[in-house]
Coordinates of C-alpha atoms in Angstrom, one line a residue:
X1 CA 72.1 228.5 -80.7
X2 CA 74.0 227.1 -77.7
X3 CA 77.0 224.9 -78.3
X4 CA 76.6 221.1 -77.9
X5 CA 78.6 219.5 -75.0
X6 CA 81.1 218.0 -77.4
X7 CA 81.9 221.5 -78.9
X8 CA 82.2 223.0 -75.5
X9 CA 84.7 220.5 -73.9
X10 CA 87.5 220.4 -73.6
X11 CA 88.7 224.1 -73.5
X12 CA 91.7 225.3 -75.6
X13 CA 94.2 224.0 -73.0
X14 CA 92.6 220.6 -72.9
X15 CA 90.7 220.9 -69.7
X16 CA 87.3 219.3 -68.8
X17 CA 86.4 221.7 -65.9
X18 CA 89.6 221.3 -63.7
X19 CA 90.7 218.0 -65.1
X20 CA 92.7 217.2 -68.1
X21 CA 95.7 219.6 -69.4
X22 CA 99.1 218.7 -70.4
X23 CA 101.8 218.0 -67.9
X24 CA 104.7 216.9 -69.9
X25 CA 108.5 217.5 -70.1
X26 CA 109.6 220.4 -72.2
X27 CA 111.1 218.1 -74.8
X28 CA 107.5 216.9 -75.6
X29 CA 105.9 220.3 -75.8
X30 CA 106.5 220.8 -79.4
X31 CA 105.6 217.3 -80.6
X32 CA 102.3 217.5 -78.7
X33 CA 101.6 221.0 -80.0
X34 CA 102.3 219.7 -83.6
X35 CA 99.8 216.8 -82.9
X36 CA 97.2 219.2 -81.6
X37 CA 97.5 221.5 -84.6
X38 CA 97.4 218.7 -87.1
X39 CA 94.3 217.2 -85.5
X40 CA 92.5 220.6 -85.5
X41 CA 93.3 221.0 -89.3
X42 CA 92.4 217.4 -90.2
X43 CA 89.2 216.9 -88.3
X44 CA 87.4 219.4 -90.6
X45 CA 89.2 218.2 -93.8
X46 CA 86.8 216.5 -96.4
X47 CA 89.8 214.3 -97.4
X48 CA 90.4 213.1 -93.9
X49 CA 86.7 212.6 -93.2
X50 CA 86.1 210.7 -96.4
X51 CA 89.1 208.4 -95.9
X52 CA 88.0 207.6 -92.3
X53 CA 84.5 206.9 -93.6
X54 CA 85.8 204.6 -96.3
X55 CA 88.0 202.8 -94.0
X56 CA 85.1 202.4 -91.4
X57 CA 82.6 201.0 -93.9
X58 CA 84.9 198.9 -96.2
X59 CA 87.6 197.7 -93.7
X60 CA 86.3 197.9 -90.2
X61 CA 82.9 196.6 -90.9
X62 CA 81.0 199.7 -89.5
X63 CA 78.3 200.3 -88.4
X64 CA 78.3 197.5 -86.0
X65 CA 74.7 196.3 -85.1
X66 CA 72.7 196.6 -81.9
X67 CA 71.5 193.2 -80.7
X68 CA 68.5 192.6 -78.3
X69 CA 69.8 190.2 -75.6
X70 CA 66.3 188.3 -75.4
X71 CA 67.5 185.3 -73.3
X72 CA 69.6 187.5 -70.8
X73 CA 66.6 189.8 -70.4
X74 CA 64.3 187.0 -69.7
X75 CA 66.8 185.6 -67.1
X76 CA 66.9 188.9 -65.3
X77 CA 63.1 189.4 -65.5
X78 CA 63.2 193.3 -65.7
X79 CA 64.5 195.9 -68.2
X80 CA 65.1 195.0 -71.7
X81 CA 68.9 194.5 -72.3
X82 CA 70.5 195.6 -75.6
X83 CA 74.2 195.2 -76.8
X84 CA 76.2 197.5 -79.0
X85 CA 78.2 195.0 -80.8
X86 CA 81.8 196.5 -80.8
X87 CA 83.0 192.9 -80.6
X88 CA 82.1 192.7 -84.3
X89 CA 84.3 195.6 -85.1
X90 CA 87.4 194.4 -87.2
X91 CA 90.1 193.1 -84.7
X92 CA 87.3 192.4 -82.1
X93 CA 87.0 195.6 -80.1
X94 CA 86.3 199.3 -80.2
X95 CA 90.0 200.1 -80.2
X96 CA 90.4 200.1 -84.1
X97 CA 88.0 203.2 -84.2
X98 CA 90.8 205.5 -83.0
X99 CA 93.7 203.5 -84.2
X100 CA 92.9 203.9 -87.9
X101 CA 92.4 207.7 -87.3
X102 CA 95.6 208.1 -85.2
X103 CA 97.7 206.4 -87.9
X104 CA 96.2 208.7 -90.7
X105 CA 97.1 211.6 -88.4
X106 CA 100.7 210.1 -88.1
X107 CA 100.9 209.8 -91.9
X108 CA 99.8 213.4 -92.3
X109 CA 102.7 214.5 -89.8
X110 CA 105.2 212.5 -91.9
X111 CA 105.8 210.0 -89.1
X112 CA 107.4 206.6 -89.9
X113 CA 106.5 204.7 -86.8
X114 CA 103.7 204.4 -84.1
X115 CA 104.4 203.6 -80.5
X116 CA 101.8 202.7 -77.9
X117 CA 101.1 200.8 -74.7
X118 CA 98.5 198.1 -74.3
X119 CA 96.9 196.3 -71.3
X120 CA 94.5 193.5 -72.7
X121 CA 96.3 193.7 -76.1
X122 CA 93.3 195.0 -77.9
X123 CA 94.8 198.5 -78.5
X124 CA 98.0 197.0 -79.6
X125 CA 96.3 194.5 -82.0
X126 CA 94.2 197.5 -83.4
X127 CA 97.3 199.7 -83.8
X128 CA 99.3 197.0 -85.4
X129 CA 96.5 196.4 -87.7
X130 CA 96.4 200.1 -88.7
X131 CA 100.1 200.3 -89.0
X132 CA 100.1 197.4 -91.4
X133 CA 97.3 198.8 -93.5
X134 CA 98.9 202.2 -93.9
X135 CA 102.6 200.9 -94.0
X136 CA 104.2 202.2 -90.9
X137 CA 106.3 200.6 -88.3
X138 CA 104.7 199.6 -84.9
X139 CA 106.2 199.4 -81.4
X140 CA 104.0 198.0 -78.5
X141 CA 104.8 198.0 -74.9
X142 CA 103.0 195.6 -72.7
X143 CA 103.4 194.5 -69.0
X144 CA 105.0 191.0 -68.6
X145 CA 101.9 189.9 -66.5
X146 CA 99.5 190.9 -69.4
X147 CA 101.9 189.3 -72.0
X148 CA 101.5 185.9 -70.1
X149 CA 97.6 186.5 -69.5
X150 CA 96.7 187.7 -73.0
X151 CA 99.0 185.5 -75.0
X152 CA 96.8 185.1 -78.1
X153 CA 96.8 189.0 -78.6
X154 CA 100.6 189.0 -78.3
X155 CA 100.9 186.5 -81.1
X156 CA 98.5 188.5 -83.2
X157 CA 100.5 191.7 -82.8
X158 CA 103.6 189.9 -83.7
X159 CA 102.0 188.2 -86.9
X160 CA 100.8 191.8 -87.9
X161 CA 104.5 192.8 -87.8
X162 CA 104.6 194.8 -84.5
X163 CA 107.6 194.7 -82.2
X164 CA 106.3 193.8 -78.7
X165 CA 108.5 195.1 -75.8
X166 CA 107.8 193.8 -72.3
X167 CA 107.5 196.3 -69.3
X168 CA 109.5 194.3 -66.5
X169 CA 109.3 196.9 -63.7
X170 CA 106.8 197.4 -60.9
X171 CA 103.5 195.5 -61.2
X172 CA 104.4 194.7 -64.9
X173 CA 100.8 195.7 -66.0
X174 CA 99.2 198.6 -67.8
X175 CA 100.6 201.6 -65.8
X176 CA 104.2 200.2 -66.4
X177 CA 103.4 199.7 -70.1
X178 CA 102.5 203.4 -70.3
X179 CA 105.7 204.3 -68.5
X180 CA 107.8 202.1 -70.8
X181 CA 106.1 203.5 -74.0
X182 CA 106.7 207.1 -72.9
X183 CA 110.4 206.5 -72.2
X184 CA 110.8 204.9 -75.6
X185 CA 108.9 207.8 -77.4
X186 CA 110.9 210.7 -76.0
X187 CA 114.1 210.2 -78.1
X188 CA 112.1 209.2 -81.2
X189 CA 109.5 212.0 -81.2
X190 CA 110.9 213.5 -84.4
X191 CA 110.1 210.3 -86.4
X192 CA 107.5 208.5 -84.4
X193 CA 104.1 209.4 -82.8
X194 CA 102.7 207.9 -79.5
X195 CA 99.3 206.7 -80.1
X196 CA 97.6 206.7 -76.7
X197 CA 95.0 203.9 -76.3
X198 CA 92.4 205.6 -74.4
X199 CA 90.9 208.9 -73.4
X200 CA 93.9 209.5 -71.1
X201 CA 97.3 211.3 -71.4
X202 CA 98.1 214.9 -72.2
X203 CA 96.0 217.0 -74.4
X204 CA 94.9 216.4 -77.2
X205 CA 94.5 212.7 -76.6
X206 CA 91.5 212.6 -74.3
X207 CA 89.7 214.8 -76.8
X208 CA 91.0 213.1 -80.0
X209 CA 90.3 209.5 -78.8
X210 CA 86.8 210.5 -77.6
X211 CA 86.0 212.2 -80.9
X212 CA 87.2 209.2 -82.9
X213 CA 85.3 206.8 -80.6
X214 CA 82.1 208.9 -80.7
X215 CA 81.1 207.0 -83.8
X216 CA 79.9 204.3 -81.4
X217 CA 77.4 206.7 -79.7
X218 CA 76.1 208.3 -82.8
X219 CA 75.5 205.0 -84.5
X220 CA 73.8 203.6 -81.3
X221 CA 71.5 206.5 -81.1
X222 CA 70.1 206.0 -84.6
X223 CA 69.9 202.2 -84.2
X224 CA 68.3 202.2 -80.8
X225 CA 65.5 204.5 -82.2
X226 CA 65.0 201.9 -84.9
X227 CA 64.6 199.1 -82.2
X228 CA 62.5 201.0 -79.6
X229 CA 61.3 204.2 -81.2
X230 CA 62.9 206.2 -78.2
X231 CA 66.2 206.6 -76.7
X232 CA 67.4 204.1 -74.1
X233 CA 66.8 204.8 -70.4
X234 CA 70.3 203.6 -69.4
X235 CA 73.7 203.4 -71.3
X236 CA 76.3 201.3 -69.6
X237 CA 80.0 200.7 -70.3
X238 CA 83.0 199.5 -68.4
X239 CA 85.5 202.2 -67.5
X240 CA 89.4 201.7 -67.1
X241 CA 90.9 204.6 -69.0
X242 CA 87.4 205.0 -70.5
X243 CA 87.6 205.1 -74.3
X244 CA 84.7 202.7 -75.1
X245 CA 82.6 204.5 -72.4
X246 CA 83.3 208.0 -73.7
X247 CA 82.6 206.7 -77.2
X248 CA 79.1 205.5 -76.4
X249 CA 78.3 208.3 -73.9
X250 CA 79.2 211.0 -76.7
X251 CA 76.1 210.2 -78.6
X252 CA 73.8 210.7 -75.7
X253 CA 75.5 213.3 -73.5
X254 CA 73.2 216.1 -74.4
X255 CA 70.0 213.9 -73.9
X256 CA 69.6 214.4 -70.1
X257 CA 66.8 211.8 -69.9
X258 CA 69.4 209.0 -70.6
X259 CA 71.3 207.7 -67.7
X260 CA 75.0 207.3 -68.4
X261 CA 76.7 204.8 -66.2
X262 CA 80.4 203.9 -66.0
X263 CA 81.2 200.6 -64.4
X264 CA 84.4 200.2 -62.6
X265 CA 86.4 197.0 -61.8
X266 CA 85.9 196.2 -58.0
X267 CA 88.4 193.3 -58.3
X268 CA 88.4 191.1 -55.2
X269 CA 87.9 193.6 -52.3
X270 CA 88.0 197.2 -51.1
X271 CA 91.6 197.3 -49.9
X272 CA 94.1 199.4 -52.0
X273 CA 95.6 196.9 -54.5
X274 CA 92.5 194.7 -54.7
X275 CA 90.6 196.7 -57.3
X276 CA 90.9 199.5 -59.9
X277 CA 87.8 201.4 -58.9
X278 CA 89.5 204.9 -59.4
X279 CA 86.5 207.2 -59.6
X280 CA 84.9 205.5 -56.5
X281 CA 88.0 205.5 -54.3
X282 CA 90.4 207.9 -55.8
X283 CA 91.4 211.6 -55.3
X284 CA 92.7 214.3 -57.6
X285 CA 96.1 213.9 -59.0
X286 CA 98.5 214.2 -62.0
X287 CA 99.9 211.0 -63.7
X288 CA 101.0 210.2 -67.2
X289 CA 100.7 213.9 -68.3
X290 CA 97.2 214.7 -67.2
X291 CA 95.2 215.8 -64.1
X292 CA 92.4 213.5 -63.1
X293 CA 91.2 211.2 -60.3
X294 CA 93.8 208.6 -59.3
X295 CA 94.3 205.9 -56.8
X296 CA 97.2 206.8 -54.5
X297 CA 99.4 205.0 -52.1
X298 CA 100.5 206.4 -48.7
X299 CA 103.2 208.5 -50.4
X300 CA 100.9 210.0 -53.0
X301 CA 102.2 207.8 -55.8
X302 CA 100.0 205.8 -58.2
X303 CA 98.7 202.9 -56.1
X304 CA 98.9 199.2 -57.2
X305 CA 95.7 198.1 -58.8
X306 CA 94.1 194.9 -59.8
X307 CA 91.3 193.6 -62.0
X308 CA 90.5 190.3 -63.7
X309 CA 90.2 192.4 -66.9
X310 CA 93.7 193.5 -68.0
X311 CA 92.4 196.5 -70.1
X312 CA 90.9 198.1 -67.1
X313 CA 93.4 197.8 -64.3
X314 CA 94.7 201.5 -64.4
X315 CA 95.2 203.6 -61.4
X316 CA 93.8 206.7 -63.2
X317 CA 90.9 207.5 -65.4
X318 CA 90.2 209.7 -68.4
X319 CA 89.8 213.4 -67.2
X320 CA 86.5 213.7 -69.0
X321 CA 85.1 210.9 -66.8
X322 CA 86.3 212.6 -63.6
X323 CA 84.6 215.9 -64.9
X324 CA 81.3 214.2 -65.8
X325 CA 81.1 212.4 -62.5
X326 CA 81.9 215.5 -60.7
X327 CA 79.1 217.5 -62.5
X328 CA 76.6 214.6 -62.0
X329 CA 76.2 213.9 -65.7
X330 CA 77.3 210.3 -65.2
X331 CA 76.9 207.8 -62.5
X332 CA 79.6 205.3 -61.4
X333 CA 78.8 201.7 -60.6
X334 CA 80.9 198.7 -59.6
X335 CA 81.3 195.0 -60.7
X336 CA 83.7 192.6 -58.9
X337 CA 85.7 189.7 -60.6
X338 CA 83.2 187.1 -59.4
X339 CA 80.2 189.1 -61.0
X340 CA 82.1 189.6 -64.3
X341 CA 83.1 186.0 -64.7
X342 CA 79.4 185.1 -64.0
X343 CA 78.4 187.6 -66.8
X344 CA 81.1 186.2 -69.0
X345 CA 79.6 182.7 -68.8
X346 CA 75.9 183.8 -68.9
X347 CA 76.2 186.0 -72.0
X348 CA 78.2 183.1 -73.6
X349 CA 75.7 180.4 -72.9
X350 CA 72.5 182.4 -73.1
X351 CA 73.2 184.5 -76.2
X352 CA 76.1 182.8 -78.0
X353 CA 78.3 185.9 -77.4
X354 CA 81.6 185.5 -75.6
X355 CA 82.5 188.9 -74.3
X356 CA 85.9 190.4 -73.3
X357 CA 86.4 190.3 -69.6
X358 CA 86.5 194.1 -69.6
X359 CA 83.1 194.3 -71.2
X360 CA 81.7 191.6 -68.9
X361 CA 81.9 194.0 -66.1
X362 CA 79.3 196.3 -67.9
X363 CA 77.1 193.2 -68.6
X364 CA 77.5 192.1 -64.9
X365 CA 76.3 195.4 -63.5
X366 CA 73.5 195.7 -66.1
X367 CA 72.2 192.4 -65.0
X368 CA 72.0 193.7 -61.4
X369 CA 70.3 196.9 -62.7
X370 CA 67.8 195.1 -64.9
X371 CA 66.4 193.1 -62.1
X372 CA 65.5 196.3 -60.3
X373 CA 63.7 197.9 -63.2
X374 CA 60.4 197.4 -64.8
X375 CA 60.0 195.6 -68.1
X376 CA 59.2 198.9 -69.9
X377 CA 62.8 200.2 -69.1
X378 CA 65.7 199.6 -71.4
X379 CA 69.5 199.3 -70.9
X380 CA 72.0 199.6 -73.7
X381 CA 75.4 198.0 -72.9
X382 CA 78.5 198.9 -75.0
X383 CA 80.0 195.4 -75.6
X384 CA 83.4 196.9 -76.2
X385 CA 85.1 193.6 -77.2
X386 CA 85.0 190.0 -77.7
X387 CA 86.6 187.3 -75.3
X388 CA 88.7 185.2 -77.6
X389 CA 91.8 186.7 -75.8
X390 CA 90.4 185.7 -72.4
X391 CA 89.2 182.1 -73.0
X392 CA 92.4 180.2 -71.9
X393 CA 92.9 182.4 -68.8
X394 CA 89.1 182.0 -67.8
X395 CA 88.8 178.3 -68.2
X396 CA 92.0 177.7 -66.3
X397 CA 90.9 179.7 -63.4
X398 CA 87.1 179.6 -63.4
X399 CA 85.7 176.1 -64.6
X400 CA 83.0 176.2 -67.2
X401 CA 79.6 175.9 -65.6
X402 CA 77.9 172.5 -66.4
X403 CA 74.3 173.7 -66.9
X404 CA 72.6 176.4 -68.6
X405 CA 71.3 179.2 -66.2

């Protein structure tokens, strides 16, 4: 019997085709080898599997449901739109799916502390939550710009006991938070573990985070069959680093009849620095310890990026996304700031669900797509997070529409 896609990728060295791998300083080679070895042992351990199952069911509130967006579907007048409700996962986003598992791994390795970067703050909140649950110290690095923009999440992290460290160099956003976190981790590698917040970074993190997030896809497949008696025609998710997208794609990747669409942030324009549409405009390059597609400036360094969604303004992308796009298994679409804000308000006022700005990019593109498809077609969106963290920023910059749509 032939191997499934998930069993086939990545290879032993962490490559998805030519993307991925591990480009790290010698001082980190042993800690990352230890993490890889521990993960390979743990993932087949009944004790680990049962602990994760228990946590997901009795603490996180999984499975999260799939909701039919009836009013949004009627507005668009085409394909049926469904939402995988990761906004209902504990802490309000998909991030806890891998954070609980990463902290169990840290415990298994005898580590006392977890270190991470965060953009929108959801990974930081999730890791601080997992660290509190399992009794570990937690250090979160976050760009100064995002600290101001996502203030509610900063307060949540601090209440949960995390030490939030501002990244004050460069653009002061997600890339700089990763730089800062890596810098802090190197001298602490004996006692701490770096819990990467997406399907990015050196091997084994793109594989590990995908595997931990795949619970979204496998739940979705079963639930969607209950709703429609068949698989969705289209599965859509926003892509920055790409953990929520790989999570839902994993459940359908071997089902060739299902279109998998990753939606990138088009920001405010096509010029470098106005968007974060890496797969659309980037070229191959190594950053943060892995080879993928990245946006580069004239000197080949990571380019400045921008998106209204703090969690998706990253100048590279998970290596598996680069591989899947190159092989034609996934399609890449775009949603700009204006369309994302429109989707944010429409979903809120028509369905009573306030989405994260990152997730609103997937909703924005899905609305455009739905209008072009017949009513017999279906779209499943991974609603990766809720928008509590974004409401102050949104209403200050984009006035609340007066009327229903």
